[in-house]
């Protein structure tokens, strides 16, 4: 087991580089940190490297043991000062895992699903994914928007990322998805979702924080739903609105 003590070490530099989207795309790797997130990493996620302080070594060894199939994860001990270099949090837990980004071939959903049209804020995407898992929305399709495997999105999902199927898609695939499902845009100008009869297999479409769902998708969708609002409130945060809509199907 190697002990790393320099920021110039190739593995430290690799982990640090994964804060950048370009490097995540080139390497096919992303970073997971935080006690609960590390505990939630499922067996189908391959862990390449685990970095641990001496104080967290027992937990890190248990993590490596739980993911020993295949090539297994390589474990490094790092000095306390280096954890802050490879972690994105203000107060790092003491263990950082570098994992392979899973790939999914595009397919139509088998149950409840979401299409996120250029949802840009990492916190919003993370909240939506976590709520999707809680409401049994099994498939989430992302067209543009926040990078699913950025440290901020990964943390914001609080493990929800590992409990849903995610697909990065283009406009053509989005069109196919909308036309071949019970698709419904979430928009301010639509049927009251609290009074609507929602199909058991539904595709909700949520849009960008500033611009909403693009007009083309509104024209293609089978339905448009809105949330009733009082006291002069005109709209809600996209994560809040999408979460309320999902809970309507539970």
C-alpha atoms as one frame of an Amber mdcrd trajectory, in Angstrom:
protein
   0.000   0.000   0.000   1.521   3.285  -1.132   1.696   6.395   1.029   1.318
   9.602  -0.981   2.767  12.844   0.331   3.199  15.122  -2.677   0.784  17.112
  -4.812   3.017  16.197  -7.760   2.152  12.501  -7.467   0.462  11.275 -10.671
  -2.540   9.811  -8.839  -3.109  12.958  -6.793  -2.895  15.023  -9.982  -5.361
  12.695 -11.704  -7.909  12.926  -8.895  -7.554  16.709  -8.771  -8.008  16.976
 -12.539 -11.442  15.358 -12.288 -12.896  18.608 -10.963 -12.824  19.652 -14.638
 -15.537  18.358 -17.001 -13.113  17.968 -19.911 -10.890  15.666 -17.874 -13.864
  13.626 -16.650 -14.937  13.115 -20.247 -11.426  12.203 -21.420 -10.716   9.743
 -18.601 -14.235   8.425 -18.035 -13.712   8.915 -14.291 -15.414  10.899 -11.534
 -14.901  11.549  -7.819 -17.089  10.413  -4.929 -16.555  11.726  -1.400 -18.525
  11.925   1.832 -19.380   9.153   4.294 -22.918   8.445   3.107 -22.139   8.698
  -0.605 -19.230   6.304  -0.301 -21.451   3.867   1.563 -24.056   4.087  -1.225
 -21.726   3.254  -4.133 -23.366   0.164  -5.695 -21.499  -2.884  -6.952 -22.045
  -1.956 -10.616 -19.929   1.192 -10.171 -16.278   0.277 -10.651 -13.914   2.004
  -8.215 -10.457   2.624  -9.647  -8.712   4.292  -6.702  -9.418   5.016  -3.054
  -7.468   7.687  -1.187  -7.622   7.580   2.590  -6.058   9.214   5.600  -4.611
   6.986   8.301  -7.581   7.824  10.519 -10.093   6.475   7.952  -8.025   3.535
   6.752 -10.263   0.825   8.233 -13.323   2.256   6.471 -11.379   2.627   3.230
 -10.243  -0.997   3.386 -13.860  -2.085   3.875 -14.853  -0.054   0.804 -12.140
  -1.668  -1.299 -13.134  -5.121  -0.031 -16.769  -4.491  -0.994 -15.684  -3.641
  -4.545 -13.009  -6.274  -5.065 -14.603  -7.951  -8.103 -12.785  -7.527 -11.393
  -9.541  -5.592 -11.097 -10.552  -4.153  -7.749  -9.690  -0.719  -6.389  -6.190
   0.466  -5.631  -5.841   1.924  -2.135  -3.539   4.814  -1.264  -2.832   6.395
   2.102  -2.591  10.177   1.852  -1.464  12.791   4.298  -4.224  14.890   5.891
  -3.109  17.983   3.976  -3.543  16.210   0.629  -7.168  15.256   1.196  -8.152
  18.881   0.730  -6.373  18.898  -2.621  -8.422  16.030  -4.086 -11.706  16.712
  -2.258 -14.223  19.362  -3.309 -15.751  19.886   0.124 -14.711  22.463   2.718
 -14.307  19.817   5.433 -13.308  16.558   3.704 -14.334  13.295   5.339 -10.947
  11.671   4.818 -11.780   9.213   2.029 -12.032   9.988  -1.687 -12.933   7.407
  -4.333 -12.247   7.716  -8.061 -14.832   5.735 -10.025 -15.603   4.883 -13.628
 -18.517   6.739 -15.175 -21.147   4.133 -16.108 -22.493   4.196 -19.661 -26.068
   3.521 -20.727 -27.257   3.035 -24.300 -30.332   5.109 -25.117 -33.621   3.282
 -24.743 -37.221   4.181 -24.044 -38.346   4.128 -20.405 -40.097   1.121 -18.927
 -41.940   3.091 -16.235 -42.023   6.642 -14.900 -39.323   8.896 -16.324 -37.972
  12.446 -16.515 -36.476  14.525 -19.303 -34.407  17.481 -18.093 -34.108  20.072
 -20.851 -30.986  22.138 -20.136 -31.458  22.212 -16.350 -28.252  24.026 -15.510
 -27.882  24.338 -11.745 -26.017  21.399 -10.142 -28.082  21.669  -6.965 -31.320
  21.486  -8.937 -30.181  18.455 -10.922 -29.018  16.720  -7.755 -32.276  17.397
  -5.920 -34.330  16.185  -8.887 -32.358  12.936  -9.127 -32.731  12.229  -5.416
 -36.472  12.905  -5.550 -36.787  10.798  -8.694 -35.340   7.838  -6.819 -37.706
   8.436  -3.894 -40.728   8.574  -6.221 -39.697   5.518  -8.266 -38.882   7.418
 -11.445 -36.423   4.878 -12.779 -35.120   6.648 -15.895 -33.797  10.208 -16.141
 -32.771  11.673 -19.503 -30.549  14.755 -19.580 -30.317  17.058 -22.586 -27.498
  19.544 -21.975 -27.428  21.321 -18.636 -25.290  20.517 -15.614 -22.681  17.784
 -15.857 -24.128  14.766 -14.089 -20.760  13.693 -12.661 -19.487  17.034 -11.454
 -18.630  16.933  -7.738 -21.476  19.340  -6.929 -24.132  17.262  -8.705 -22.827
  13.999  -7.245 -22.996  15.436  -3.720 -26.387  17.062  -4.276 -27.971  13.724
  -5.246 -27.054  12.297  -1.816 -26.828   8.848  -3.408 -29.818   9.294  -5.724
 -27.428   9.214  -8.668 -26.850   5.522  -7.967 -30.562   4.663  -7.697 -31.835
   5.769 -11.117 -30.831   5.066 -14.706 -29.385   8.180 -16.340 -28.955   8.914
 -20.035 -27.157  11.773 -21.744 -29.118  12.385 -24.938 -29.289  14.715 -27.929
 -32.218  16.576 -29.445 -33.145  13.776 -31.855 -33.332  11.248 -29.026 -35.376
  13.719 -26.974 -37.864  14.039 -29.825 -38.173  10.256 -30.058 -38.668  10.039
 -26.309 -41.402  12.684 -26.285 -43.290  11.259 -29.256 -43.234   7.644 -28.067
 -44.224   8.124 -24.413 -46.976   9.699 -22.319 -45.008  12.922 -22.327 -46.040
  15.933 -20.254 -44.334  19.319 -20.038 -44.203  21.012 -16.628 -45.093  24.621
 -17.375 -46.943  27.543 -15.813 -49.613  27.404 -18.542 -51.107  23.955 -18.272
 -53.685  21.747 -16.625 -53.725  21.751 -12.820 -51.581  18.716 -12.021 -53.223
  18.261  -8.627 -56.553  17.615 -10.356 -55.207  15.717 -13.368 -55.359  11.966
 -13.922 -51.693  11.134 -14.444 -50.886   7.979 -16.484 -49.002   5.293 -14.557
 -46.188   5.530 -17.113 -45.416   9.208 -17.519 -42.518  11.232 -18.899 -42.326
  14.627 -17.180 -40.324  17.261 -19.035 -38.703  19.985 -16.919 -36.870  22.929
 -18.427 -34.048  25.374 -17.945 -34.224  27.689 -14.935 -34.360  30.852 -17.079
 -36.081  29.724 -20.286 -38.183  26.708 -19.347 -38.865  23.862 -21.789 -38.117
  24.681 -25.422 -41.183  25.378 -27.578 -40.558  22.422 -29.879 -40.924  20.008
 -26.977 -44.079  21.746 -25.791 -45.562  21.260 -29.253 -44.611  17.570 -29.343
 -45.707  16.632 -25.815 -49.045  14.942 -25.168 -49.902  17.116 -22.135 -48.900
  20.240 -20.223 -49.272  20.378 -16.437 -48.897  23.258 -14.023 -48.955  23.725
 -10.259 -51.686  25.926  -8.788 -50.270  28.952  -6.971 -51.669  31.612  -4.669
 -50.672  34.995  -3.230 -49.306  36.271  -6.529 -46.554  33.653  -6.806 -45.968
  32.976 -10.512 -43.400  30.178 -10.517 -41.345  27.812  -8.379 -37.755  26.646
  -8.525 -37.486  23.866 -11.130 -36.340  21.305  -8.557 -39.261  22.128  -6.249
 -41.838  22.079  -9.052 -40.526  18.838 -10.538 -40.436  17.204  -7.109 -44.048
  18.151  -6.383 -45.089  16.781  -9.799 -43.294  13.497  -9.152 -44.915  13.065
  -5.756 -48.318  13.433  -7.429 -47.663  10.021  -9.037 -46.731   8.157  -5.862
